[in-house]
Coordinates of C-alpha atoms in Angstrom, one line a residue:
Chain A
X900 CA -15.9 -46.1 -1.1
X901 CA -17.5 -44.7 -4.2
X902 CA -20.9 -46.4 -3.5
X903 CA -23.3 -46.9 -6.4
X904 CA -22.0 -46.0 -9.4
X905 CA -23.8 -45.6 -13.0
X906 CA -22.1 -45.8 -16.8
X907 CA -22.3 -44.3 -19.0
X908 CA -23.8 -40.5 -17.9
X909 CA -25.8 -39.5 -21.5
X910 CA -26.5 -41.7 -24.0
X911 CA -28.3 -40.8 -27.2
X912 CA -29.6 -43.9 -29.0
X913 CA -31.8 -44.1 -32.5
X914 CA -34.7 -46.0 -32.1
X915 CA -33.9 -49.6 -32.9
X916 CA -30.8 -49.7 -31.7
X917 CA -29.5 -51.7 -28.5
X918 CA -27.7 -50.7 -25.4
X919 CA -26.9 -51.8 -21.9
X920 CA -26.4 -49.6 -18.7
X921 CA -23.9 -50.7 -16.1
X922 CA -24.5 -49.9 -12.4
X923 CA -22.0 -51.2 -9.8
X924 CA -22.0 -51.2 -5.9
X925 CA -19.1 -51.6 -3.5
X926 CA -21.2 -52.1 -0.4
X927 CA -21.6 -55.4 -0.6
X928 CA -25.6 -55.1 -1.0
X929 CA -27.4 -58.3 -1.3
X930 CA -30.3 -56.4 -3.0
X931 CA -30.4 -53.9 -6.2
X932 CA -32.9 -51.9 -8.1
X933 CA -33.6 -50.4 -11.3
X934 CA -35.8 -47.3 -11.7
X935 CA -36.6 -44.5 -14.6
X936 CA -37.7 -41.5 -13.7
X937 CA -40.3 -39.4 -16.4
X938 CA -41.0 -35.9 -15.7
X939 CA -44.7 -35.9 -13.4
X940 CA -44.4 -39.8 -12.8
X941 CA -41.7 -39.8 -9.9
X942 CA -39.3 -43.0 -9.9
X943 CA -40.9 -46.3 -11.2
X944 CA -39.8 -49.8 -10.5
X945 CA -38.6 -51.3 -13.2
X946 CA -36.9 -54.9 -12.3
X947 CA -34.9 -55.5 -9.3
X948 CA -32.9 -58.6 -7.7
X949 CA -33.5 -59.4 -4.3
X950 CA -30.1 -61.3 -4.0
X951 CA -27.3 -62.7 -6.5
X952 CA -28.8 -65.0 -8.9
X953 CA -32.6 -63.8 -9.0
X954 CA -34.2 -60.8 -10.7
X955 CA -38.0 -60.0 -10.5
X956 CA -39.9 -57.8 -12.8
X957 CA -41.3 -54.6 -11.2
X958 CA -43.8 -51.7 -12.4
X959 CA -42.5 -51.4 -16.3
X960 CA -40.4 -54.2 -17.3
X961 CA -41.3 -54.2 -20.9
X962 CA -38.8 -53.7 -23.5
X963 CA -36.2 -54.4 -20.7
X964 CA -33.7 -57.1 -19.5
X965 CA -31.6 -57.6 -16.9
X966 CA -28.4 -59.3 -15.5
X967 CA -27.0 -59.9 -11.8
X968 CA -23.4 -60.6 -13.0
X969 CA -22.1 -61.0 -9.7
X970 CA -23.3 -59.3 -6.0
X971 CA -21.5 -56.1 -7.2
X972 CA -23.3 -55.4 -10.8
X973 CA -26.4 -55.2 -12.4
X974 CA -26.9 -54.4 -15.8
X975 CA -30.1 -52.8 -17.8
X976 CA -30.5 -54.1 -21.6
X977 CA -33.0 -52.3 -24.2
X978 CA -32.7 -54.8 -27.1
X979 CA -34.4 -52.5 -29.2
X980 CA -34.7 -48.9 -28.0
X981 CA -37.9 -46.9 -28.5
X982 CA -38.4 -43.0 -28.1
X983 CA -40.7 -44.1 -25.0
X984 CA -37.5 -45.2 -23.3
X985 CA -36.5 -41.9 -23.5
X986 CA -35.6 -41.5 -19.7
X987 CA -33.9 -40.7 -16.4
X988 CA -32.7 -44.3 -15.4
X989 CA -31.1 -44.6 -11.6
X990 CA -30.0 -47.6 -9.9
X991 CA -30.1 -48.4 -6.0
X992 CA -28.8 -51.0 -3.7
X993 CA -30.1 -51.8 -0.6
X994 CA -28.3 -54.3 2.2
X995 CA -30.9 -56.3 4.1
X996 CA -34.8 -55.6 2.5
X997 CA -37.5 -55.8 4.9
X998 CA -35.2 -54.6 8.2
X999 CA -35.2 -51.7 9.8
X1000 CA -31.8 -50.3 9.3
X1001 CA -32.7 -50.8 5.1
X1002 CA -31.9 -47.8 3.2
X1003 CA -31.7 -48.0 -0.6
X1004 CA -29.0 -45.5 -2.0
X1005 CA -29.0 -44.5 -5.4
X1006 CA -26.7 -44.0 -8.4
X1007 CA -25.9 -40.6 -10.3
X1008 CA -28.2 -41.7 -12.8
X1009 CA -27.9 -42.1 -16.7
X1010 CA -30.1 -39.9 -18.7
X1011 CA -30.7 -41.6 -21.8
X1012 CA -32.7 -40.1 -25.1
X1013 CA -33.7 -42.4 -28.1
X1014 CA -34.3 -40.3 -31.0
Chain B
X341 CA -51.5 -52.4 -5.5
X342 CA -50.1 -50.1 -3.6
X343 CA -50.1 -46.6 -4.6
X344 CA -48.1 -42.6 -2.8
X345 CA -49.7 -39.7 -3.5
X346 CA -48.1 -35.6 -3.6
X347 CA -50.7 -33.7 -4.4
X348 CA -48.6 -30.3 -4.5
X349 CA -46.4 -30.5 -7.7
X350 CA -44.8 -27.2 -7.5
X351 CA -44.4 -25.1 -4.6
X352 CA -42.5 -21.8 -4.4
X353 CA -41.5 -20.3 -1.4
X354 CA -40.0 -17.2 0.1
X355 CA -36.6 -17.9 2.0
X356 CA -37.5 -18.3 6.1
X357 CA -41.3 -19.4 5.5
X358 CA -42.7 -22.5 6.9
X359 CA -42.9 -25.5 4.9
X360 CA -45.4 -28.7 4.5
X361 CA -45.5 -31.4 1.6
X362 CA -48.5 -33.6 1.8
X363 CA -47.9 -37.4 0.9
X364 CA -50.7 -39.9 1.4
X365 CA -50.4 -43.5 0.5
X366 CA -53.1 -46.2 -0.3
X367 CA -52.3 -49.6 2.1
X368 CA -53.7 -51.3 4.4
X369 CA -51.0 -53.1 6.0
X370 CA -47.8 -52.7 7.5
X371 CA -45.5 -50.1 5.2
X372 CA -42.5 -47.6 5.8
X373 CA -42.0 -44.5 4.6
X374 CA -39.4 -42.3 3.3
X375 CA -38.6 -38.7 1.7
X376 CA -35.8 -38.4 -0.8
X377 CA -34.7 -35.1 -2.0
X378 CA -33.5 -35.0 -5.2
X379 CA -30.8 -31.2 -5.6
X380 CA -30.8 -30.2 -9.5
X381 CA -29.1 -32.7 -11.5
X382 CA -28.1 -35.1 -8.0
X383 CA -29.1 -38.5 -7.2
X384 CA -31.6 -38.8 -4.7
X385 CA -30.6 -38.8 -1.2
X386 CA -32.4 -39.9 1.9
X387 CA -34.3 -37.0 4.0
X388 CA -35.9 -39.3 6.7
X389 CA -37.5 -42.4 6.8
X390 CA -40.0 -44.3 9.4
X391 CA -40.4 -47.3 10.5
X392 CA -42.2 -47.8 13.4
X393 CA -42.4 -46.1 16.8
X394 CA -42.1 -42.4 17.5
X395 CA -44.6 -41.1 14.4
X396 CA -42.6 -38.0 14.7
X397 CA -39.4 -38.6 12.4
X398 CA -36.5 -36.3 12.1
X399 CA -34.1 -36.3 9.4
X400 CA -31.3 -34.0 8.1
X401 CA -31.4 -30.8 7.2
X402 CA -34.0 -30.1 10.0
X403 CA -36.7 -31.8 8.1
X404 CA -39.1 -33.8 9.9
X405 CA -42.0 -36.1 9.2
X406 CA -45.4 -37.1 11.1
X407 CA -47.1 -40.3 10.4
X408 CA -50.5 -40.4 10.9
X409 CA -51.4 -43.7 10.4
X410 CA -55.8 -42.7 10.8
X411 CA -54.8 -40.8 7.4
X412 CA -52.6 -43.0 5.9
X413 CA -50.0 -40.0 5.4
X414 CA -46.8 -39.0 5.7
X415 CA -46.2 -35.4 5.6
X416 CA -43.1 -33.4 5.2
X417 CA -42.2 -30.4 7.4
X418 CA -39.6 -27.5 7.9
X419 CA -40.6 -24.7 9.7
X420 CA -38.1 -22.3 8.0
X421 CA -36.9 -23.3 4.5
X422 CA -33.5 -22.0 3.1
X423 CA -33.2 -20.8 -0.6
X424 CA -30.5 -24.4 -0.8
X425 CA -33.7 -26.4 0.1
X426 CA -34.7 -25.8 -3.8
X427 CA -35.3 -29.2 -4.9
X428 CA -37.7 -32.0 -6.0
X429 CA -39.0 -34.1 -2.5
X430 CA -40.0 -37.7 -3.2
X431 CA -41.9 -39.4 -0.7
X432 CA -42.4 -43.5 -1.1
X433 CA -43.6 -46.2 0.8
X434 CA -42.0 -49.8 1.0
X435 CA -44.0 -53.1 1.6
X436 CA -43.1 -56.5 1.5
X437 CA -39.7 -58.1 2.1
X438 CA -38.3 -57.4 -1.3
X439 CA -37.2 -53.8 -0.2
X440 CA -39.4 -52.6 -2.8
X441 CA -40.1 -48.6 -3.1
X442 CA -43.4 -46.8 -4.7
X443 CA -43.0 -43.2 -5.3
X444 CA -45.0 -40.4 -5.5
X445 CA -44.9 -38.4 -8.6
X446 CA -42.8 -35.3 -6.4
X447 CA -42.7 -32.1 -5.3
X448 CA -40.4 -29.5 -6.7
X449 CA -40.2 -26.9 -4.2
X450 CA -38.6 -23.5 -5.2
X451 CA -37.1 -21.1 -2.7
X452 CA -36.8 -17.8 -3.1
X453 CA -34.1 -15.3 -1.8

């Protein structure tokens, strides 16, 4: 049971160019997240999908996309990276939102720099 | 919108001294609150988390949290903190069925042997 699990770990991008981070759960999670992290701004929402099928936009979705492939995956896309992207980017999946037993737990994390 | 406030960035402690991490949050209605800790270069990992109840919450480690609702925080304690309690303490608040978190910006505490 490996949990949530993020590819790549480092990425250096130029500016322009495109890239798309994987994140993967084997807890069969109806619900997943993705957040960047800047240094004095804590964790930030970025999109998330309640359940297979639907994504929403969160706090910063610009210059963002994203995909629920299936219950298990769901991927980040910067069509065209900018140096402000520059970032800590986690994933999290979380089994029943709104209840009381509902804990996100997060991925390793992919720290990505666009130069 | 909903907003979690740390207003200590960086604290630094010697090893067996008591610790408290403010975390206030702006809401008015019903939310629940958690602490991650985040070791250097880890994911973050839940610390506690509250619901509803007992304000008093304790979680690993022999943290614990208070929830004073009349203040709208959420405050972190340990009453002796071990140099492997070096880390960065998130606390968030989640509202709404969506399972959505807001963070606050963190706290990265340092411990010192």
């Amino acid at each position: 049971n490996a949990g949530v699990t993020q590819t790549p770990k480092f990425q250096v991008l130029k500016t322009g160019q495109s890239m798309t981070l994987q994140c993967a759960q084997d807890m069969n999670h109806n619900s997943m997240y993705w957040y960047r992290q800047d240094p004095g701004m804590g964790l930030r929402l970025i999109y998330y999908s309640a359940s297979e099928g639907t994504t929403d936009k969160g706090e910063v979705p610009n210059g963002y996309n994203v995909s629920r492939l299936n219950k298990r995956e769901f991927s980040l896309r910067l069509e065209s990276a900018a140096p402000s992207q520059t970032s800590v980017y986690f994933c999290a999946s979380t089994t029943n939102p709104g209840l009381a037993t509902d804990t996100q737990y997060f991925g390793p994390g992919t720290r990505l720099t666009v130069l | 919108a909903q907003s979690v406030s740390q207003h200590n960035h960086h604290v630094i402690l010697s090893e067996a001294a008591s610790l408290e991490l403010g975390c206030n949050y702006s809401y008015g209605g019903t939310v629940n609150l958690f602490w991650y800790v985040q070791y250097p270069g880890q994911h973050l990992q839940l610390l506690l988390k509250y619901f509803s109840g007992d304000p008093l919450v304790k979680g690993i480690k022999g943290f614990e949290a208070e929830f004073i609702k009349s203040k709208f925080s959420f405050n972190l304690r340990k009453p002796s903190v071990q140099w492997s309690d070096t880390a960065e303490y998130f606390c968030a608040a989640q509202t709404g069925t969506a399972s959505k978190l807001t963070f606050g910006t963190g706290t990265r505490l340092q411990v010192t042997l």
